[in-house]
GROMACS .gro file of N, CA and C in nm:
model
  492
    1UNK      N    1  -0.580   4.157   4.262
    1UNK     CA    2  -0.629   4.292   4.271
    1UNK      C    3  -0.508   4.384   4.276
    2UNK      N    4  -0.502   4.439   4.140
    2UNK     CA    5  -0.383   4.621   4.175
    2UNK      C    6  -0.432   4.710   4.128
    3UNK      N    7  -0.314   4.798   4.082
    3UNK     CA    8  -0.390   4.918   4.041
    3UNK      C    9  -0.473   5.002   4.185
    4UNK      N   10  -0.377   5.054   4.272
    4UNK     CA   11  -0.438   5.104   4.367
    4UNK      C   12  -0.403   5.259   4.365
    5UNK      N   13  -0.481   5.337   4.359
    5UNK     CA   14  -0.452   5.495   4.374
    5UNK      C   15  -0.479   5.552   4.443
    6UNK      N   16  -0.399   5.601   4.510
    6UNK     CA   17  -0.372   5.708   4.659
    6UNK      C   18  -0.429   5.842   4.641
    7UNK      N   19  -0.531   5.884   4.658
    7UNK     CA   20  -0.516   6.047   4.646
    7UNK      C   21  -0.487   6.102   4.809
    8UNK      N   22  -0.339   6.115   4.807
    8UNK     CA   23  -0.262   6.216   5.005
    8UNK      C   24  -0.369   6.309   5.010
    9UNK      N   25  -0.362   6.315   5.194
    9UNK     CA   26  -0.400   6.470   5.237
    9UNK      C   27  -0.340   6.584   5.209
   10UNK      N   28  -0.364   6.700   5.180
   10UNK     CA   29  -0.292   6.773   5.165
   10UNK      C   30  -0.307   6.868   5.301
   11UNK      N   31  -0.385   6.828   5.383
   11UNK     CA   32  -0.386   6.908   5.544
   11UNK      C   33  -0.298   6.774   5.623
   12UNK      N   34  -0.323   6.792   5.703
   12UNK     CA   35  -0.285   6.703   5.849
   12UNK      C   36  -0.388   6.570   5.759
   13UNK      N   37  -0.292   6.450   5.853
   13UNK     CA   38  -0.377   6.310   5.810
   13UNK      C   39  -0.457   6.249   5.931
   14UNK      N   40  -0.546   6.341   5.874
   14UNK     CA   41  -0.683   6.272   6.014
   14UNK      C   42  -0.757   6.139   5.987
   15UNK      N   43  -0.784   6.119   5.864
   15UNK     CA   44  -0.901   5.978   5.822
   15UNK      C   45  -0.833   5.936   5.713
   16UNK      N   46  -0.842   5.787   5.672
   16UNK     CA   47  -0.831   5.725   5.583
   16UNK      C   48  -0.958   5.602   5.545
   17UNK      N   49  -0.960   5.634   5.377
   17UNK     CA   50  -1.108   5.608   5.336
   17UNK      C   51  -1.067   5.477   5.251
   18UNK      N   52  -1.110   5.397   5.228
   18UNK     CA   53  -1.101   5.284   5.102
   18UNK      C   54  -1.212   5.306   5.039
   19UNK      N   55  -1.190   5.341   4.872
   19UNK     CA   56  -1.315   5.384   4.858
   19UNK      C   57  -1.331   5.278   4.717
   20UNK      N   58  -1.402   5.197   4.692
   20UNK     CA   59  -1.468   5.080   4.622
   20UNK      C   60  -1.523   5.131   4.518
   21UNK      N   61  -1.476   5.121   4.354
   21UNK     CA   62  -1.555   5.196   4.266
   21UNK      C   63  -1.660   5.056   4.245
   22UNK      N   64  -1.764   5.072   4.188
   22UNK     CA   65  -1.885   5.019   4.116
   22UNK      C   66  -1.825   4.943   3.987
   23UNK      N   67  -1.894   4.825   3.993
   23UNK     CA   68  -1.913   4.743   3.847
   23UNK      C   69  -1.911   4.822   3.687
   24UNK      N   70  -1.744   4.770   3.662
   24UNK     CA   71  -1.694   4.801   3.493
   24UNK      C   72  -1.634   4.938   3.527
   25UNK      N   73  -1.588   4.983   3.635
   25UNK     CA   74  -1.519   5.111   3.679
   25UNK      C   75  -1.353   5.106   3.701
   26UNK      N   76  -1.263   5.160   3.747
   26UNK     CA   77  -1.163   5.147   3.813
   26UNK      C   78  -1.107   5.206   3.885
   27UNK      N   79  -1.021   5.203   4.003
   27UNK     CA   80  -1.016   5.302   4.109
   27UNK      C   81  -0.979   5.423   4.069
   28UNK      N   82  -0.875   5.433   3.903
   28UNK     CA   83  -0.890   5.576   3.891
   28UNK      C   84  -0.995   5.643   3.834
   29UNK      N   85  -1.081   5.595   3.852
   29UNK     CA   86  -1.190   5.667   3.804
   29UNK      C   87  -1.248   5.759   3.951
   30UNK      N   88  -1.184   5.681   4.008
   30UNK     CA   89  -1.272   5.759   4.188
   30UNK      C   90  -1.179   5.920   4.216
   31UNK      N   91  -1.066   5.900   4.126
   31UNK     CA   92  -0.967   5.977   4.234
   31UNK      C   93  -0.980   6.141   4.148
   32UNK      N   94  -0.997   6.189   4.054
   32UNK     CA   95  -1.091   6.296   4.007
   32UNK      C   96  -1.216   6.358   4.087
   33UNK      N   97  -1.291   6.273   4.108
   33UNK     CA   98  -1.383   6.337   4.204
   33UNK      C   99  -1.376   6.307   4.341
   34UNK      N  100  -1.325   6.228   4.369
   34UNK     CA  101  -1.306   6.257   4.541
   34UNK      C  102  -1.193   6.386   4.536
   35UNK      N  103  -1.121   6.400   4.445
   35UNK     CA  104  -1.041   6.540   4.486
   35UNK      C  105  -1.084   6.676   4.499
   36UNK      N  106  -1.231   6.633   4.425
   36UNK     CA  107  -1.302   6.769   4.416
   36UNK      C  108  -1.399   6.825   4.541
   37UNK      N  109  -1.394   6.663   4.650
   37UNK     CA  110  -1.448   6.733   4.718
   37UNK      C  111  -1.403   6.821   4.823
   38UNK      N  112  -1.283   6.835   4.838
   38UNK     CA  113  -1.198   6.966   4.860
   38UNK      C  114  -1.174   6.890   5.059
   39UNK      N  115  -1.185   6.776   5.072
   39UNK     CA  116  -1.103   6.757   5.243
   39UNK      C  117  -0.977   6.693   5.244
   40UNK      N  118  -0.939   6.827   5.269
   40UNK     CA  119  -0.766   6.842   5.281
   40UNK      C  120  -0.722   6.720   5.398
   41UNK      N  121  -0.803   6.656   5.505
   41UNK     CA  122  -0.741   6.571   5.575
   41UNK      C  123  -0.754   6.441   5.521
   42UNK      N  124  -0.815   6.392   5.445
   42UNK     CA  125  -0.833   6.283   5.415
   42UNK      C  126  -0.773   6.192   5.301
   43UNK      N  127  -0.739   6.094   5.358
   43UNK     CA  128  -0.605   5.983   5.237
   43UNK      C  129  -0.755   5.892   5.202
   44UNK      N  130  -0.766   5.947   5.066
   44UNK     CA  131  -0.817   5.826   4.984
   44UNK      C  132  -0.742   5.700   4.922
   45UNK      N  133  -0.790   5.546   4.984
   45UNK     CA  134  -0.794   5.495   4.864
   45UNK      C  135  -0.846   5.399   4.779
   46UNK      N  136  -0.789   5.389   4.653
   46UNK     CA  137  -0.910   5.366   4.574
   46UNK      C  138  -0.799   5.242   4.476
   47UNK      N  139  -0.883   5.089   4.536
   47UNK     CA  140  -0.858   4.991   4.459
   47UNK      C  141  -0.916   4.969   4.305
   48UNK      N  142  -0.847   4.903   4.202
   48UNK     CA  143  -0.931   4.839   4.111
   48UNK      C  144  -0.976   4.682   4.140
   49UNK      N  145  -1.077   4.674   4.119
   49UNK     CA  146  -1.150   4.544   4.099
   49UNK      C  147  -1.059   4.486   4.000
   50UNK      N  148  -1.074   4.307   4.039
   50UNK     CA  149  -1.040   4.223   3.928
   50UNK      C  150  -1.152   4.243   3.820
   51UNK      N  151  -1.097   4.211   3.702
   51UNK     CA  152  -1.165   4.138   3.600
   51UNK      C  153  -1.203   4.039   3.622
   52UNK      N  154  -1.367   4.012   3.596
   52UNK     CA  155  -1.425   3.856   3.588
   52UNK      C  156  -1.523   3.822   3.523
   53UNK      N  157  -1.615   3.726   3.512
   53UNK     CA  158  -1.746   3.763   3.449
   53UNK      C  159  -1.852   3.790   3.566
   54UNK      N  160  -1.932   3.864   3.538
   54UNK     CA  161  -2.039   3.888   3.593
   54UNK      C  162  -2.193   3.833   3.529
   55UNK      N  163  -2.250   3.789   3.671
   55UNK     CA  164  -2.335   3.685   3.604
   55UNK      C  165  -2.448   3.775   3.580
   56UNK      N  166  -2.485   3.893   3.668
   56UNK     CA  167  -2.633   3.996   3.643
   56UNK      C  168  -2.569   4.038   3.479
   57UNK      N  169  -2.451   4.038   3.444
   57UNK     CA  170  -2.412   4.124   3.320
   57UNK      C  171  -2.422   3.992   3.211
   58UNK      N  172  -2.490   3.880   3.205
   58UNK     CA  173  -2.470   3.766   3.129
   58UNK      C  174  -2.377   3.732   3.092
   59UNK      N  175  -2.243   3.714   3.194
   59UNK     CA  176  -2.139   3.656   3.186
   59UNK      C  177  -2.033   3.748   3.178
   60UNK      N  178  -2.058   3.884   3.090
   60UNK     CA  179  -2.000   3.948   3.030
   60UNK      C  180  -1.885   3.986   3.126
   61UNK      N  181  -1.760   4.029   3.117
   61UNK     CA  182  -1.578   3.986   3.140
   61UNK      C  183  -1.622   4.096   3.163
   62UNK      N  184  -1.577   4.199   3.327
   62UNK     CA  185  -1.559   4.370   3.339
   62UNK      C  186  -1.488   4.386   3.454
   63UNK      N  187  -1.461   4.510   3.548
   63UNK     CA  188  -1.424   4.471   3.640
   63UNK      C  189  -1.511   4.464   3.757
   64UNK      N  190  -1.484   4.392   3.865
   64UNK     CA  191  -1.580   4.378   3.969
   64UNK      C  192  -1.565   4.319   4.086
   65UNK      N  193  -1.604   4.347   4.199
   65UNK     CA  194  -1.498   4.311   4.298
   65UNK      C  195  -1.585   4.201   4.359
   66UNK      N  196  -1.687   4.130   4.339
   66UNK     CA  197  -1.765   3.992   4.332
   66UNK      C  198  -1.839   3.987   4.277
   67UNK      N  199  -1.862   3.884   4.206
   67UNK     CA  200  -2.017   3.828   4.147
   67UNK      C  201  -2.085   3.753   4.197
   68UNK      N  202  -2.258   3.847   4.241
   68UNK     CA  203  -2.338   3.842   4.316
   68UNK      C  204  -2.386   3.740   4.222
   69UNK      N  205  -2.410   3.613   4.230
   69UNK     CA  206  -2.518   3.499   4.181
   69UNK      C  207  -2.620   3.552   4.108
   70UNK      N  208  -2.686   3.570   4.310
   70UNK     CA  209  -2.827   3.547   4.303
   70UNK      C  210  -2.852   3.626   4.416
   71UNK      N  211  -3.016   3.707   4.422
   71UNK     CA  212  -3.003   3.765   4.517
   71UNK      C  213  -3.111   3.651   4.637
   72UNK      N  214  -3.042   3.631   4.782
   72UNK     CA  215  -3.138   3.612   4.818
   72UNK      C  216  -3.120   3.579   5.010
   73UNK      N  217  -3.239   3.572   5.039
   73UNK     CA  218  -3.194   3.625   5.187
   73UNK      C  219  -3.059   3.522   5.273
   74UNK      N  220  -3.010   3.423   5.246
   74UNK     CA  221  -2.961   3.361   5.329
   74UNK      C  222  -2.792   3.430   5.232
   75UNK      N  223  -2.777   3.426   5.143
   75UNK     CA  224  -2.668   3.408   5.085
   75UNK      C  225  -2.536   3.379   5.109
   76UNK      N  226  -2.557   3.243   5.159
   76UNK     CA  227  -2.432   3.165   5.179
   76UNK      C  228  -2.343   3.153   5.068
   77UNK      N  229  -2.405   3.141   4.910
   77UNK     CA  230  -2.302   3.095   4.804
   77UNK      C  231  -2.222   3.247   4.784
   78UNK      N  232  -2.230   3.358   4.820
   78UNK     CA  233  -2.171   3.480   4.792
   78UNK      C  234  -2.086   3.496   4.932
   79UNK      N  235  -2.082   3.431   5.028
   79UNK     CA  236  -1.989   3.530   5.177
   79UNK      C  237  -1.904   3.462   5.129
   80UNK      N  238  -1.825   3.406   5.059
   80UNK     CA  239  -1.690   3.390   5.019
   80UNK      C  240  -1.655   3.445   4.971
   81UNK      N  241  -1.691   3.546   4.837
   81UNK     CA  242  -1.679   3.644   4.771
   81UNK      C  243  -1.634   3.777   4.852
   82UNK      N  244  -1.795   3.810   4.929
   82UNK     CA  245  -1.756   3.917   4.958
   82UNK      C  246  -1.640   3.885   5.091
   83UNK      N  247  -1.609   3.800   5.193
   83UNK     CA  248  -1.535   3.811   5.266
   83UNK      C  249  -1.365   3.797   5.222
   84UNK      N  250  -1.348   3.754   5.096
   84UNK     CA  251  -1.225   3.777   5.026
   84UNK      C  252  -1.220   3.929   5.007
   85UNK      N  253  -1.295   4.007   4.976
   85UNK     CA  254  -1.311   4.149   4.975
   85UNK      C  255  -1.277   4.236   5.119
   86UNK      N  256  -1.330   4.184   5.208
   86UNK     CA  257  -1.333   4.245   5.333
   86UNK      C  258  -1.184   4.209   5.389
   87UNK      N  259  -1.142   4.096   5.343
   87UNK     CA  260  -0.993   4.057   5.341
   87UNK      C  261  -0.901   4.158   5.263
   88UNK      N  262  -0.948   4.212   5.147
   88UNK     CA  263  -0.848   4.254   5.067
   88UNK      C  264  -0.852   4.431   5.134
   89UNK      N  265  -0.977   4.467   5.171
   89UNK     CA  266  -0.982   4.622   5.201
   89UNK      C  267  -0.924   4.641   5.359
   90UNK      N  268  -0.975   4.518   5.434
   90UNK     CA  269  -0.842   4.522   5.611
   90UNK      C  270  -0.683   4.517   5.565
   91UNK      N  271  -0.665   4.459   5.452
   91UNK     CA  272  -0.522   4.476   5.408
   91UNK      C  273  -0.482   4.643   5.394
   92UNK      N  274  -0.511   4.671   5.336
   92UNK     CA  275  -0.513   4.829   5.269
   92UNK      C  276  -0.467   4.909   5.426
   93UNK      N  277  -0.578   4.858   5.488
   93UNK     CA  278  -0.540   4.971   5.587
   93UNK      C  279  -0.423   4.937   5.709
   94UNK      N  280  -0.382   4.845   5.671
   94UNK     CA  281  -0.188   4.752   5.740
   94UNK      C  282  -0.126   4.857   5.797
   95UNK      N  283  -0.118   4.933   5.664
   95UNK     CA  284  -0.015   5.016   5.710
   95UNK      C  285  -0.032   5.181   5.720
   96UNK      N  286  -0.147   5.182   5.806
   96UNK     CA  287  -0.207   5.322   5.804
   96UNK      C  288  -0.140   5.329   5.977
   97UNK      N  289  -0.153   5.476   6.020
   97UNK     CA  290  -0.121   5.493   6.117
   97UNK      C  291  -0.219   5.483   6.220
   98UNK      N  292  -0.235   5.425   6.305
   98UNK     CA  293  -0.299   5.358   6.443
   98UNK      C  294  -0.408   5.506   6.431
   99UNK      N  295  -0.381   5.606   6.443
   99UNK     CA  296  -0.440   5.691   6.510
   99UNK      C  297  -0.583   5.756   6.448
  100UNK      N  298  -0.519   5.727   6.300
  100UNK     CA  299  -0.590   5.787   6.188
  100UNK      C  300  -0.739   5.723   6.164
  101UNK      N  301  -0.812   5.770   6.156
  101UNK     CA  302  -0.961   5.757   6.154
  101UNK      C  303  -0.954   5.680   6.074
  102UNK      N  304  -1.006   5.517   6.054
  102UNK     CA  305  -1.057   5.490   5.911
  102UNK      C  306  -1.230   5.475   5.834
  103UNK      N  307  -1.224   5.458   5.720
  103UNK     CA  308  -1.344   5.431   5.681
  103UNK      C  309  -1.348   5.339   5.546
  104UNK      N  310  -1.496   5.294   5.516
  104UNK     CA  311  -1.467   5.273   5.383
  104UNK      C  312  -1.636   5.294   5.295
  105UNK      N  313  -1.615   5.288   5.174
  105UNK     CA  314  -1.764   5.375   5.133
  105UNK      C  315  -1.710   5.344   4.987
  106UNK      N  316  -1.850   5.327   4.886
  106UNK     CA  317  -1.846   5.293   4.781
  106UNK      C  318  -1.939   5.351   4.681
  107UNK      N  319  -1.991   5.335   4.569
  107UNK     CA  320  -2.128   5.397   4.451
  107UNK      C  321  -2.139   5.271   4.448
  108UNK      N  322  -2.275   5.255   4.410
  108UNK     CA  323  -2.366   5.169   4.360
  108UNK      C  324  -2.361   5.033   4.458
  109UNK      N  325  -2.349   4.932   4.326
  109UNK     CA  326  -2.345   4.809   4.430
  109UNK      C  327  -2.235   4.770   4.564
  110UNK      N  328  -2.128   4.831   4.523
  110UNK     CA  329  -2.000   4.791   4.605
  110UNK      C  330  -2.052   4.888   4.715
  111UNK      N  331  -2.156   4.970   4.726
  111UNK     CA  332  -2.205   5.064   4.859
  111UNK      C  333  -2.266   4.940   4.961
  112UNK      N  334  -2.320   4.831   4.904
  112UNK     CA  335  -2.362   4.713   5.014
  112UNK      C  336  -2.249   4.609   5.055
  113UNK      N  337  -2.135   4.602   4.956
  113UNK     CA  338  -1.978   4.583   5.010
  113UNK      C  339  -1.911   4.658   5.100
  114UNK      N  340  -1.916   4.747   5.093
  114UNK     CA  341  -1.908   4.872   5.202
  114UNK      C  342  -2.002   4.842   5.378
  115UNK      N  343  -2.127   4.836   5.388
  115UNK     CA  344  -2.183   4.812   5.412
  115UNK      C  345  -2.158   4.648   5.514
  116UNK      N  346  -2.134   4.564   5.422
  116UNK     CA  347  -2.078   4.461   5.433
  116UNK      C  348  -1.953   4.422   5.555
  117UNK      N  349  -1.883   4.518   5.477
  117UNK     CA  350  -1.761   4.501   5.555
  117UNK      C  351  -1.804   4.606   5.714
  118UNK      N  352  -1.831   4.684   5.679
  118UNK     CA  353  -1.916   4.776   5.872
  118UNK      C  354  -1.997   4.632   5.919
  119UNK      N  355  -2.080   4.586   5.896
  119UNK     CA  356  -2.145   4.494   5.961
  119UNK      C  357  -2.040   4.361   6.026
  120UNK      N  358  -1.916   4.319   5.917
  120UNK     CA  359  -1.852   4.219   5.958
  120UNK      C  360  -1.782   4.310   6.117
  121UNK      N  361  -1.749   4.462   6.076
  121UNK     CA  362  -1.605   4.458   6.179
  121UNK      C  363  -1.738   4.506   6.307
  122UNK      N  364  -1.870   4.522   6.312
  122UNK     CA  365  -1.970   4.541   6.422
  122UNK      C  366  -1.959   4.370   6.488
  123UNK      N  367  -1.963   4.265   6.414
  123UNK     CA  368  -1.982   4.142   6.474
  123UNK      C  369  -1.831   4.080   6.470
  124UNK      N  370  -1.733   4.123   6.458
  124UNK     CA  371  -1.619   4.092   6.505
  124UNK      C  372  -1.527   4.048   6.381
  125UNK      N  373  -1.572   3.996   6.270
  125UNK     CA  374  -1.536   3.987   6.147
  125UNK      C  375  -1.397   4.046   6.133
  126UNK      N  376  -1.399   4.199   6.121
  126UNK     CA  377  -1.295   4.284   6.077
  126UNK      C  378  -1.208   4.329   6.208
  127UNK      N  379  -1.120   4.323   6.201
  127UNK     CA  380  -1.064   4.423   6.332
  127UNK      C  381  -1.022   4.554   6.343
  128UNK      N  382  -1.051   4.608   6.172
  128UNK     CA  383  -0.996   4.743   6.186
  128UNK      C  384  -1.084   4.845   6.267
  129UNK      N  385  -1.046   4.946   6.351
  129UNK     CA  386  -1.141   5.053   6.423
  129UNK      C  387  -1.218   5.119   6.375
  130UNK      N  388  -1.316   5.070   6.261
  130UNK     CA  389  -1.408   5.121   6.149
  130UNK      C  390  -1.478   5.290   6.219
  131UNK      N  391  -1.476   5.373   6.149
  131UNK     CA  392  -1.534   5.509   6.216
  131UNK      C  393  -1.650   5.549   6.133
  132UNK      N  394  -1.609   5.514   5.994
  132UNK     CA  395  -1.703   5.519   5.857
  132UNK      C  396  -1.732   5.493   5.773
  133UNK      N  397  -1.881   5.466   5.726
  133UNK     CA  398  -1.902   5.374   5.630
  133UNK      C  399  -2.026   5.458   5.554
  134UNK      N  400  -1.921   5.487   5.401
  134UNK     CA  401  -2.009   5.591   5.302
  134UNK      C  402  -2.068   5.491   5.188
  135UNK      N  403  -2.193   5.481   5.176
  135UNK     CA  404  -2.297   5.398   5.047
  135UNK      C  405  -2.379   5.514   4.965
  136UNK      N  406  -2.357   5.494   4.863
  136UNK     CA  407  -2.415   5.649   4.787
  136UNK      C  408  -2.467   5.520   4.654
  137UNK      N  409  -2.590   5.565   4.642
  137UNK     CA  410  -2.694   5.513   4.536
  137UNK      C  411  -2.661   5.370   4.533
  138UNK      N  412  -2.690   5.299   4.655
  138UNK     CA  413  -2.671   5.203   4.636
  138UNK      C  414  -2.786   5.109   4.604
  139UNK      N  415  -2.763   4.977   4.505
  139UNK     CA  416  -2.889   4.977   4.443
  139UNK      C  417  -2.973   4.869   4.565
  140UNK      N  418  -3.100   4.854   4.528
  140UNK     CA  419  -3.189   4.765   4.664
  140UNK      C  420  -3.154   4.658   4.638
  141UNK      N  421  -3.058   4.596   4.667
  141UNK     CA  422  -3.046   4.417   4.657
  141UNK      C  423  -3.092   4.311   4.761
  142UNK      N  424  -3.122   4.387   4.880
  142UNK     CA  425  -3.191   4.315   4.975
  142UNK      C  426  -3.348   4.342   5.001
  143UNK      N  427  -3.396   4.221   5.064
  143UNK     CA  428  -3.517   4.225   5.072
  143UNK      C  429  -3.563   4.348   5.214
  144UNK      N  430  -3.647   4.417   5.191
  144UNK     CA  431  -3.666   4.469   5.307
  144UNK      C  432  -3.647   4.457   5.446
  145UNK      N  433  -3.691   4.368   5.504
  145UNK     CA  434  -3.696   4.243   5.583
  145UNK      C  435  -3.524   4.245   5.634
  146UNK      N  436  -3.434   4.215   5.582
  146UNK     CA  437  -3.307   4.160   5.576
  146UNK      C  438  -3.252   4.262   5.578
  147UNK      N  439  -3.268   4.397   5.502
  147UNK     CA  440  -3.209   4.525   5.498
  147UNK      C  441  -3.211   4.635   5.653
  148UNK      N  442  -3.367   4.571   5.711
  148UNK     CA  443  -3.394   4.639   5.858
  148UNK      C  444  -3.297   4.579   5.933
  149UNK      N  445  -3.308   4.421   5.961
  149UNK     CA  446  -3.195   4.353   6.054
  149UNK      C  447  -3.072   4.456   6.010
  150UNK      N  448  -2.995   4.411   5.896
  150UNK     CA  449  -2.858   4.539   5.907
  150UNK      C  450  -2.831   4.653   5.966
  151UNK      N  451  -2.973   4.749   5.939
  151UNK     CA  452  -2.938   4.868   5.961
  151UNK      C  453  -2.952   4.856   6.132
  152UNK      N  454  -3.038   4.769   6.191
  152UNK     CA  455  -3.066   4.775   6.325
  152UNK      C  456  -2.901   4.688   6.415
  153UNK      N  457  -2.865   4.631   6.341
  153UNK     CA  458  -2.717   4.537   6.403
  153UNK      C  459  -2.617   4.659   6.406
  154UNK      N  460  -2.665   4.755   6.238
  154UNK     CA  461  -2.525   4.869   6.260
  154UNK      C  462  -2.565   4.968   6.336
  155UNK      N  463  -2.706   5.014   6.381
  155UNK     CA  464  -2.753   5.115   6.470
  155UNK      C  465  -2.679   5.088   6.623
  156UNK      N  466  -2.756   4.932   6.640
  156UNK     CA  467  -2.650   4.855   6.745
  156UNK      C  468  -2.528   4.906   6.809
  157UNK      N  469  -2.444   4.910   6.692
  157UNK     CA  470  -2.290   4.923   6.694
  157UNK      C  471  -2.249   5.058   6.703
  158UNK      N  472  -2.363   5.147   6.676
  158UNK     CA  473  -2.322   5.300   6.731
  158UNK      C  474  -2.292   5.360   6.555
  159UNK      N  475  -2.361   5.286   6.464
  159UNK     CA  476  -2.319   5.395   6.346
  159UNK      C  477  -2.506   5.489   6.341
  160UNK      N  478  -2.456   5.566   6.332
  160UNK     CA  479  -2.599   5.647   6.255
  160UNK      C  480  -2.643   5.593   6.135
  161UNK      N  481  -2.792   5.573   6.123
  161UNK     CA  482  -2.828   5.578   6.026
  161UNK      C  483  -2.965   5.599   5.946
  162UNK      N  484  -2.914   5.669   5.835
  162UNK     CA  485  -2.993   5.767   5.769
  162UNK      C  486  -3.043   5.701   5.659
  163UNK      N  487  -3.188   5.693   5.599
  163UNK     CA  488  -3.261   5.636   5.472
  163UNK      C  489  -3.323   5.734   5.443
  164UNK      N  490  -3.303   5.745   5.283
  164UNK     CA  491  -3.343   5.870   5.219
  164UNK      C  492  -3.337   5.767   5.113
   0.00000   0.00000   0.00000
C-alpha cells in the first residue's frame, strides 16, 4: 500500500482523519474534495488501496483495500483482510502528535472498514484514541440483525449514533 496524500491544516492541528477512498478509487481522488470542505484544523489522510481482484467485481484487477468474499454473518474468512487494514490505518497515525484528535471515515464500502476499525479499537483491537468515525453511503452489507449488535457495541463505547 502507497501513494499516500496529505492534505495539512492550514489553521492550528486539532484532528487527524484517515480517510479510505471506495473500490477502483485512489486516495487522490479524496484530497479535492475534502479540501473543499473548508476545516482549516484538520490533517487529512488519504491512502491508496492495493490493486487486486475483486471477487463482487468478477475477479476484475482495481484498487481495493479487501476483497469481501462473501457476505455473511460470522465472517471469519474476511477478518484477515480487514484486520491487515486496521493494521495498515493504526500505522498512519505513528506519527501523529499524541494530542491531536484522531479519526477515520470512508464512501461507500470502505465506510464499514471504517466502521470496522471503531468497533476493533471499542473492544481493544486498535489502540489508537479513536474520537471519529465518518461512513457516508455506505452500502448495506450486513444483515440487520448483525448491523444492530455494532451500532449497540459502538453506542456502548460512547460514539453517537445516527441512521438515516
Amino acid at each position: 500500500m502507497n501513494n499516500v496524500y496529505i492534505v495539512e491544516p492550514i489553521g492550528v492541528h486539532k484532528a487527524t482523519i484517515v480517510w479510505l477512498h471506495d473500490i477502483g478509487l485512489k486516495g487522490v481522488d479524496s484530497v479535492q474534495p475534502l479540501q473543499s470542505l473548508g476545516l482549516p484544523n484538520i490533517k487529512w489522510i488519504c491512502p491508496t488501496a492495493p490493486t487486486r481482484r475483486v471477487t463482487s467485481l468478477g475477479g476484475e484487477e482495481t484498487t481495493a483495500w479487501c476483497d469481501i468474499t462473501k457476505v455473511s454473518e460470522s465472517m471469519h474468512h474476511d477478518f484477515e483482510a480487514l484486520d491487515n487494514v486496521n493494521s495498515f490505518v493504526a500505522g498512519l497515525f505513528s506519527s501523529e502528535p499524541e494530542h491531536v484528535i484522531k479519526g477515520v471515515g470512508g464512501v461507500g464500502l470502505v465506510a464499514a472498514q471504517a466502521l470496522y476499525f471503531a468497533s476493533n479499537y471499542t473492544f481493544g483491537g486498535v489502540t489508537i484514541n479513536l474520537k471519529i468515525v465518518v461512513g457516508i453511503n455506505a452500502d448495506d452489507v450486513a444483515f440487520s440483525a448483525f448491523a444492530r449488535i455494532c451500532a449497540d457495541s459502538l453506542h456502548l463505547a460512547g460514539f453517537p449514533i445516527i441512521h438515516k
